[in-house]
Coordinates of C-alpha atoms in Angstrom, one line a residue:
Chain N
X1 CA -8.1 39.4 19.8
X2 CA -5.5 42.1 20.5
X3 CA -5.0 42.9 24.2
X4 CA -7.6 40.4 25.4
X5 CA -8.0 40.6 29.2
X6 CA -8.8 36.9 29.5
X7 CA -7.0 34.2 27.5
X8 CA -7.4 30.4 27.7
X9 CA -4.7 28.1 26.5
X10 CA -6.5 24.8 26.0
X11 CA -6.9 21.6 23.9
X12 CA -10.4 20.9 22.8
X13 CA -10.8 17.2 24.0
X14 CA -9.2 17.9 27.4
X15 CA -11.7 17.3 30.2
X16 CA -9.5 19.5 32.4
X17 CA -9.7 22.4 29.9
X18 CA -13.5 21.9 29.7
X19 CA -13.8 22.6 33.4
X20 CA -12.5 26.1 32.9
X21 CA -14.6 26.7 29.8
X22 CA -17.7 25.8 31.8
X23 CA -16.8 28.1 34.6
X24 CA -16.1 31.0 32.2
X25 CA -19.5 30.3 30.5
X26 CA -21.3 30.2 33.8
X27 CA -20.0 33.6 34.6
X28 CA -20.6 35.0 31.1
X29 CA -16.9 36.0 30.7
X30 CA -15.6 36.8 27.2
X31 CA -12.2 35.3 26.5
X32 CA -9.8 34.6 23.8
X33 CA -9.5 30.8 23.3
X34 CA -6.1 29.6 22.0
X35 CA -6.0 26.0 20.8
X36 CA -2.7 24.4 21.7
X37 CA -0.8 21.9 19.6
X38 CA 0.4 19.7 22.4
X39 CA 3.2 17.8 20.9
X40 CA 4.6 21.2 19.7
X41 CA 4.0 23.4 22.7
X42 CA 3.9 27.1 22.1
X43 CA 6.4 29.5 23.7
X44 CA 3.4 31.1 25.4
X45 CA 2.4 27.9 27.1
X46 CA 5.9 27.1 28.2
X47 CA 6.3 30.6 29.6
X48 CA 2.9 30.6 31.4
X49 CA 3.2 27.1 32.8
X50 CA 7.0 26.4 33.1
X51 CA 6.5 23.9 36.0
X52 CA 4.1 21.5 34.3
X53 CA 3.9 22.7 30.7
X54 CA 0.3 21.7 30.6
X55 CA -3.1 23.0 29.6
X56 CA -5.4 24.5 30.7
X57 CA -3.8 27.8 31.5
X58 CA -5.9 30.9 32.2
X59 CA -4.1 34.2 31.5
X60 CA -5.9 37.1 33.2
X61 CA -4.4 40.6 32.7
X62 CA -1.2 38.9 31.7
X63 CA -0.9 36.7 34.7
X64 CA -1.2 32.9 34.4
X65 CA -3.3 30.7 36.6
X66 CA -2.6 26.9 36.3
X67 CA -4.4 23.6 37.3
X68 CA -8.0 23.4 36.3
X69 CA -9.6 23.2 39.7
X70 CA -7.5 26.1 41.0
X71 CA -8.5 28.1 37.9
X72 CA -12.2 27.4 38.5
X73 CA -11.9 28.7 42.1
X74 CA -10.0 31.7 40.8
X75 CA -12.7 32.5 38.3
X76 CA -15.3 32.2 41.1
X77 CA -13.4 34.4 43.5
X78 CA -12.6 37.1 40.8
X79 CA -16.0 37.3 39.1
X80 CA -17.9 37.0 42.4
X81 CA -21.0 39.0 41.6
X82 CA -22.6 36.5 39.3
X83 CA -23.4 32.7 39.4
X84 CA -21.5 31.6 42.5
X85 CA -19.8 28.2 41.8
X86 CA -18.8 27.6 45.4
X87 CA -21.2 27.1 48.3
X88 CA -21.5 30.0 50.7
X89 CA -20.7 28.3 54.0
X90 CA -17.3 27.0 54.9
X91 CA -18.4 23.5 55.7
X92 CA -20.2 22.9 52.4
X93 CA -17.3 24.6 50.6
X94 CA -14.9 22.1 52.3
X95 CA -17.2 19.3 51.0
X96 CA -17.1 20.6 47.5
X97 CA -13.3 20.9 47.6
X98 CA -13.1 17.3 49.0
X99 CA -15.1 15.9 46.2
X100 CA -13.3 17.8 43.4
X101 CA -10.1 16.5 45.0
X102 CA -11.5 13.0 45.0
X103 CA -12.3 13.3 41.3
X104 CA -8.8 14.5 40.5
X105 CA -7.1 11.8 42.5
X106 CA -9.2 8.9 41.2
X107 CA -11.3 9.3 38.1
X108 CA -8.8 10.0 35.3
X109 CA -6.4 7.1 36.0
X110 CA -9.2 4.6 36.6
X111 CA -11.1 5.6 33.5
X112 CA -8.0 5.3 31.3
X113 CA -7.0 1.9 32.7
X114 CA -10.6 0.6 32.2
X115 CA -10.3 1.2 28.5
X116 CA -6.6 0.6 27.7
X117 CA -5.6 -2.4 29.7
X118 CA -6.3 -5.9 28.4
X119 CA -7.7 -9.2 29.7
X120 CA -8.0 -9.8 33.4
X121 CA -6.3 -6.5 34.2
X122 CA -9.0 -4.7 32.3
X123 CA -11.7 -6.5 34.1
X124 CA -10.2 -5.5 37.4
X125 CA -9.7 -1.9 36.2
X126 CA -13.4 -1.7 35.0
X127 CA -14.5 -2.9 38.4
X128 CA -12.4 -0.3 40.2
X129 CA -13.6 2.5 38.0
X130 CA -17.3 1.6 38.6
X131 CA -16.6 1.5 42.3
X132 CA -15.2 5.0 42.2
X133 CA -18.3 6.1 40.2
X134 CA -20.6 4.5 42.7
X135 CA -18.9 6.5 45.5
X136 CA -19.6 9.7 43.6
X137 CA -23.1 8.5 42.7
X138 CA -23.7 7.9 46.4
X139 CA -22.5 11.3 47.3
X140 CA -24.9 13.0 44.9
X141 CA -27.7 10.7 46.2
X142 CA -31.2 12.1 45.7
X143 CA -29.9 15.7 45.3
X144 CA -30.0 17.4 41.9
X145 CA -26.3 18.3 42.2
X146 CA -23.3 17.3 44.4
X147 CA -23.9 20.0 47.0
X148 CA -27.6 20.3 46.7
X149 CA -29.8 22.5 44.7
X150 CA -27.1 24.5 42.9
X151 CA -24.8 23.4 40.1
X152 CA -21.2 24.2 41.1
X153 CA -17.6 23.4 41.6
X154 CA -17.8 19.7 42.4
X155 CA -20.2 19.1 39.5
X156 CA -17.8 21.0 37.1
X157 CA -14.9 18.8 38.3
X158 CA -16.7 15.6 37.3
X159 CA -19.1 16.3 34.5
X160 CA -16.4 17.0 31.9
X161 CA -15.5 13.3 32.0
X162 CA -19.0 12.5 30.7
X163 CA -18.2 13.1 27.1
X164 CA -15.3 10.6 27.5
X165 CA -17.5 7.8 28.9
X166 CA -18.6 6.6 25.4
X167 CA -15.0 6.1 24.3
X168 CA -14.0 4.0 27.3
X169 CA -17.3 2.1 27.4
X170 CA -16.8 1.1 23.7
X171 CA -13.1 0.1 24.3
X172 CA -14.0 -1.7 27.5
X173 CA -17.3 -3.2 26.2
X174 CA -19.4 -2.1 29.2
X175 CA -22.1 0.4 30.0
X176 CA -21.6 3.0 32.7
X177 CA -25.3 3.8 32.6
X178 CA -26.2 0.3 33.4
X179 CA -23.9 0.3 36.5
X180 CA -24.5 3.8 37.7
X181 CA -27.9 5.1 36.3
X182 CA -28.2 7.9 38.9
X183 CA -24.8 9.2 38.0
X184 CA -25.7 9.3 34.3
X185 CA -29.1 11.0 35.2
X186 CA -27.0 13.6 37.1
X187 CA -24.7 14.1 34.0
X188 CA -27.7 14.6 31.7
X189 CA -29.2 17.1 34.2
X190 CA -25.9 19.0 34.0
X191 CA -26.0 18.8 30.2
X192 CA -29.3 20.8 30.3
X193 CA -27.2 23.8 31.4
X194 CA -26.0 25.7 28.3
X195 CA -22.5 26.2 29.9
X196 CA -22.1 22.4 29.9
X197 CA -23.9 21.4 26.7
X198 CA -22.0 24.0 24.7
X199 CA -18.7 23.1 26.2
X200 CA -18.6 19.3 26.1
X201 CA -17.8 18.0 22.6
X202 CA -20.0 15.3 21.1
X203 CA -19.0 11.9 22.6
X204 CA -18.6 10.4 19.1
X205 CA -16.2 13.2 18.2
X206 CA -14.1 12.4 21.3
X207 CA -14.1 8.7 20.3
X208 CA -13.0 9.5 16.7
X209 CA -10.2 11.7 18.1
X210 CA -9.0 9.1 20.5
X211 CA -9.1 6.3 17.9
X212 CA -7.2 8.5 15.4
X213 CA -4.6 9.3 18.1
X214 CA -4.3 5.7 19.1
X215 CA -3.7 4.5 15.5
X216 CA -1.1 7.1 14.9
X217 CA 0.8 6.3 18.2
X218 CA 0.1 2.6 18.5
X219 CA -2.0 1.3 21.3
X220 CA 0.6 0.7 23.9
X221 CA 2.2 4.1 23.7
X222 CA -0.7 6.3 24.9
X223 CA 0.5 8.0 28.1
X224 CA -1.9 10.8 28.8
X225 CA -4.6 12.7 26.9
X226 CA -3.2 16.1 27.2
X227 CA 0.5 15.4 26.8
X228 CA 1.5 12.6 24.6
X229 CA 5.1 13.5 24.2
X230 CA 7.8 12.1 26.4
X231 CA 10.1 14.6 24.8
X232 CA 8.4 17.7 25.9
X233 CA 7.4 20.0 23.1
X234 CA 9.1 18.1 20.3
X235 CA 6.3 15.9 19.1
X236 CA 8.5 12.8 18.8
X237 CA 7.5 9.4 20.0
X238 CA 8.8 5.9 20.1
X239 CA 6.6 3.6 18.1
X240 CA 7.7 0.0 17.9
X241 CA 11.1 1.1 18.8
X242 CA 11.4 3.7 16.1
X243 CA 11.2 7.5 16.4
X244 CA 8.1 8.9 14.8
X245 CA 6.9 12.5 14.6
X246 CA 3.2 13.1 15.1
X247 CA 1.2 16.1 14.1
X248 CA -2.6 16.4 14.3
Chain W
X1 CA -19.5 26.1 72.7
X2 CA -17.3 24.9 69.8
X3 CA -16.3 21.2 69.9
X4 CA -13.2 20.5 67.9
X5 CA -11.5 17.1 67.6
X6 CA -8.5 16.1 65.6
X7 CA -7.9 12.5 64.5
X8 CA -4.2 12.0 63.9
X9 CA -1.3 9.7 64.2
X10 CA 1.7 10.9 66.4
X11 CA 3.9 10.9 63.3
X12 CA 1.9 12.0 60.3
X13 CA 3.3 15.3 58.8
X14 CA -0.1 15.9 57.2
X15 CA -1.8 15.9 60.6
X16 CA 0.9 18.1 61.9
X17 CA -0.2 20.8 59.5
X18 CA -3.6 20.8 61.3
X19 CA -2.0 20.8 64.8
X20 CA -0.1 24.0 63.8
X21 CA -3.1 25.6 62.2
X22 CA -5.3 25.0 65.3
X23 CA -2.7 26.2 67.7
X24 CA -1.9 29.3 65.6
X25 CA -5.6 30.2 65.6
X26 CA -5.8 29.6 69.4
X27 CA -8.5 26.9 68.9
X28 CA -9.0 24.5 71.8
X29 CA -9.3 21.0 70.6
X30 CA -9.1 17.3 71.6
X31 CA -6.6 14.9 70.0
X32 CA -7.6 11.4 69.2
X33 CA -4.6 9.3 68.2
X34 CA -5.2 6.6 65.6
X35 CA -3.3 3.4 65.0
X36 CA -3.4 3.0 61.3
X37 CA -2.9 -0.8 61.5
X38 CA -6.0 -0.9 63.6
X39 CA -8.3 2.0 62.6
X40 CA -11.1 2.9 64.9
X41 CA -14.7 2.6 63.9
X42 CA -15.0 6.4 64.4
X43 CA -12.3 7.1 61.9
X44 CA -13.9 4.8 59.4
X45 CA -17.2 6.5 60.0
X46 CA -15.8 10.0 59.6
X47 CA -13.5 9.3 56.6
X48 CA -15.2 6.4 54.8
X49 CA -13.8 7.4 51.4
X50 CA -10.0 7.5 52.2
X51 CA -9.9 6.0 55.7
X52 CA -7.0 8.3 56.5
X53 CA -5.8 10.9 59.0
X54 CA -6.0 13.8 59.6
X55 CA -9.8 14.2 60.1
X56 CA -11.1 17.4 61.8
X57 CA -14.3 17.0 63.6
X58 CA -16.1 20.3 64.2
X59 CA -19.3 20.1 66.2
X60 CA -19.7 16.5 65.1
X61 CA -19.1 17.1 61.4
X62 CA -16.0 15.7 59.8
X63 CA -13.7 17.5 57.3
X64 CA -11.0 15.4 55.5
X65 CA -7.9 16.0 53.5
X66 CA -5.3 18.3 55.1
X67 CA -5.4 21.1 52.4
X68 CA -9.2 21.1 52.6
X69 CA -9.0 21.2 56.4
X70 CA -6.5 24.1 56.4
X71 CA -8.8 26.2 54.2
X72 CA -11.8 25.3 56.3
X73 CA -10.0 26.3 59.5
X74 CA -8.9 29.6 57.9
X75 CA -12.5 30.4 56.7
X76 CA -14.3 29.4 59.9
X77 CA -12.0 31.0 62.5
X78 CA -11.6 34.1 60.4
X79 CA -11.2 36.8 63.0
X80 CA -7.6 36.0 63.7
X81 CA -4.7 36.3 61.2
X82 CA -5.6 34.6 58.0
X83 CA -3.4 31.9 56.5
X84 CA -4.4 32.5 52.9
X85 CA -4.1 35.9 51.3
X86 CA -7.3 37.9 50.2
X87 CA -6.3 38.5 46.6
X88 CA -7.7 35.8 44.2
X89 CA -4.4 35.6 42.2
X90 CA -2.3 35.2 45.3
X91 CA -4.7 32.5 46.6
X92 CA -4.5 30.7 43.3
X93 CA -0.7 30.8 43.4
X94 CA -0.7 29.5 46.9
X95 CA -3.0 26.7 46.0
X96 CA -0.8 25.9 43.0
X97 CA 2.3 25.5 45.1
X98 CA 0.5 23.5 47.7
X99 CA -0.6 21.1 45.0
X100 CA 2.9 21.0 43.7
X101 CA 4.2 20.0 47.1
X102 CA 1.6 17.3 47.7
X103 CA 1.7 15.9 44.2
X104 CA 5.4 16.2 43.3
X105 CA 7.8 17.2 46.0
X106 CA 6.7 14.7 48.7
X107 CA 6.3 11.8 46.3
X108 CA 9.7 12.3 44.7
X109 CA 11.5 12.6 48.0
X110 CA 9.6 9.7 49.4
X111 CA 10.7 7.6 46.5
X112 CA 14.3 8.5 47.0
X113 CA 13.9 7.6 50.7
X114 CA 12.3 4.1 50.3
X115 CA 14.6 2.8 47.5
X116 CA 18.2 1.7 47.4
X117 CA 21.0 1.1 44.9
X118 CA 20.4 2.1 41.2
X119 CA 16.7 2.8 41.9
X120 CA 17.5 5.3 44.6
X121 CA 20.2 6.9 42.4
X122 CA 17.6 7.4 39.7
X123 CA 15.1 8.8 42.2
X124 CA 17.4 11.4 43.6
X125 CA 17.5 13.5 40.4
X126 CA 13.8 14.3 40.2
X127 CA 13.7 14.9 44.0
X128 CA 16.5 17.5 43.7
X129 CA 14.9 19.1 40.6
X130 CA 11.6 19.6 42.6
X131 CA 13.6 21.1 45.5
X132 CA 15.3 23.5 43.1
X133 CA 11.8 24.7 42.1
X134 CA 10.9 25.0 45.8
X135 CA 14.1 27.0 46.5
X136 CA 13.1 29.5 43.8
X137 CA 9.8 30.2 45.6
X138 CA 11.8 31.7 48.5
X139 CA 13.6 34.3 46.4
X140 CA 13.1 37.7 47.9
X141 CA 10.9 36.3 50.7
X142 CA 11.2 35.6 54.4
X143 CA 8.7 32.8 54.3
X144 CA 7.0 30.8 51.5
X145 CA 3.9 33.0 52.1
X146 CA 5.9 36.2 51.8
X147 CA 7.0 38.7 54.5
X148 CA 5.2 36.7 57.1
X149 CA 4.3 33.1 57.8
X150 CA 1.2 31.7 56.2
X151 CA -0.6 28.9 54.4
X152 CA 2.4 27.8 52.2
X153 CA 4.6 27.5 55.3
X154 CA 2.1 25.1 56.8
X155 CA 2.2 23.1 53.6
X156 CA 6.0 23.0 53.2
X157 CA 6.6 22.8 56.9
X158 CA 7.2 19.1 56.8
X159 CA 10.5 19.8 55.1
X160 CA 11.9 21.4 58.2
X161 CA 11.9 18.1 60.1
X162 CA 10.9 15.2 57.9
X163 CA 13.4 15.8 55.1
X164 CA 16.2 15.4 57.5
X165 CA 14.6 12.2 58.8
X166 CA 14.3 10.8 55.2
X167 CA 17.9 11.8 54.5
X168 CA 19.2 10.0 57.6
X169 CA 17.2 6.9 57.3
X170 CA 17.5 6.8 53.5
X171 CA 21.2 7.4 53.5
X172 CA 20.9 10.3 51.1
X173 CA 21.9 14.0 51.1
X174 CA 19.4 16.3 49.6
X175 CA 19.5 19.7 51.3
X176 CA 23.0 20.7 50.3
X177 CA 23.8 24.2 51.7
X178 CA 25.3 25.4 48.5
X179 CA 22.3 24.4 46.4
X180 CA 19.5 25.2 48.8
X181 CA 20.6 28.2 51.0
X182 CA 17.1 29.7 51.0
X183 CA 15.4 26.6 52.1
X184 CA 17.9 26.2 54.9
X185 CA 17.5 29.8 56.0
X186 CA 13.7 29.4 56.0
X187 CA 14.0 26.2 58.0
X188 CA 15.7 28.1 60.8
X189 CA 13.1 30.8 60.9
X190 CA 10.3 28.3 60.7
X191 CA 11.6 26.2 63.5
X192 CA 12.0 29.3 65.7
X193 CA 8.2 29.8 65.7
X194 CA 7.0 28.7 69.2
X195 CA 4.0 26.7 68.0
X196 CA 6.2 24.8 65.5
X197 CA 9.0 24.3 68.0
X198 CA 6.7 22.7 70.6
X199 CA 4.8 20.5 68.2
X200 CA 7.4 18.3 66.6
X201 CA 7.1 14.6 67.4
X202 CA 10.1 13.0 69.2
X203 CA 13.1 12.9 66.9
X204 CA 14.4 9.4 68.0
X205 CA 10.9 7.9 67.7
X206 CA 10.6 9.4 64.2
X207 CA 14.0 7.9 63.1
X208 CA 13.0 4.5 64.4
X209 CA 9.7 4.6 62.7
X210 CA 10.9 5.8 59.3
X211 CA 13.8 3.3 59.4
X212 CA 11.3 0.5 59.9
X213 CA 9.1 1.9 57.1
X214 CA 12.0 2.0 54.7
X215 CA 13.0 -1.6 55.5
X216 CA 9.4 -2.6 55.0
X217 CA 9.2 -0.9 51.5
X218 CA 12.5 -2.4 50.5
X219 CA 11.6 -6.0 51.5
X220 CA 8.2 -5.7 49.9
X221 CA 9.8 -4.5 46.7
X222 CA 12.3 -7.3 46.8
X223 CA 9.6 -9.9 47.5
X224 CA 7.5 -8.8 44.5
X225 CA 10.3 -8.6 41.9

C-alpha cells in the first residue's frame, strides 16, 4: 500500500508481534503488514529499530515505535476514542503495567527453557514455568480478565503465548491445562474475541514452524524465536562447528 | 488526607528515583527502610511477587516496580509539572529509553563492575557501547527529557552518582570526557538540582557497600567455577 499511515514490521509466529496485531484489531485500525525475513533483516527494519534490530516495529506517519508493550500503550493513547485497552484509574493502570512487565520478565525465558533443556534441568525448568503461570493464574482469580470485566493490556501481554503452549507442552511432555486449568480457561475466553482468534496462528502451525526451524538449525543452536542470527542480518549460523546459511 | 509510604533501602538507586519523584511533586511521605537480608513481613505482603524495593504504599495500596511507580505518581499527582510528556509518540520514546536503561545499560555496567581480569575486559566493550547510545540521546538537549528535566532524567539519574561508585570500586574507567562530554555536562546540571543534591546517600557508605558487593560476587563466581 503506497503511503500507508500505519505500517507493522513483524514476523508471523512472534508472540510479541501478535500483541501489536491484537491491539490494532481491537481499535479497528487498518495497516500495512510487512512480513520480515529475520535472518536477512530489511534496511527498513534496521533503520526503524537501529538499537535492537527487532520486530515488532510500528511505523505511524513515518515514525517508528519499538518494543511490543510500548507499542500497545502507544496505540491505546493515540486511538483513544475506541476500545480502551488500559484501565481508566491510575492504580488499576499501574497494576496492568506491573503484570505486563511480569510477563515480559518471566514468561518467555521460562517457556523456552521448559521445552529446550534436557533431563533434570528440564524438569526444574518446567516446574519454574508452571509456578510463574500459577502466579498469573492467581492474579486473574475469579475475574474474567486480568483487571476485571474488560479485556485489556495485561491480557494482551500474556495471551499471545497461548498459541506457543502446544509446542512446548509437546517438547516437554506435560500439560499446562492440567496444571493451570483456570489460566487456560482465561485464554480460551480471550480467544472468543475476534481480535485474538484472528491474530493467533493455529498452535499446530506454530509447532510445525518451530520443528522445521529446529531441524534446520540443530537443537542446541536455537537462541531466540525472533532473532536466530548471531551475525545480525546475515542469516549465517554455526551448526556443528560449520557455517550454514539458513533461509525460510 | 493522603497517606504515602515508601519502602526502600538506603542505597537502592531504583528507590532513589521514587524519592526524587515524591520530593519534586511536593508529596509528604513516610520512609520505611528495609534490610534486604531480613525482609519485613510488610514488604513481603506488599510485594509478594518480587519481594523487592521500592514499594510505594498509597492509602494502604501498594504499587511495585520503579518505572510503574513513576508513572503512577505522575498520573495521580497530576496538577504539578508532569514528568512524562503529553504526546503519545514522545511518551513511547521515553518509555523505550527507560526500558533500554533498565534492560541494557544498568546490566552491562553492573557486569563490568562485578567482574575482574579477562571477564571484566570483555564486559567493558558492551558497557561503553550502551553508553555511546545514551550519549547520543543528549544531542541538542539540556536534559534527557529535553529542554527541562523530566521522566528520563529520573530514570538515568543513577548514572550521576552510581556510575562513579562502580568505576571506583570496580577499578574501571567508563565516563571518559572525550567520549562522553554530553553525559558529563548533563551530570553537572542534574546534580545541581536541589532535590537531587540533598537526596544522595552518603558517598563513603556507598563505596564501602559496593566494594563489599563486588567482593561477594567475585568470590561467589570463583567458588562456583
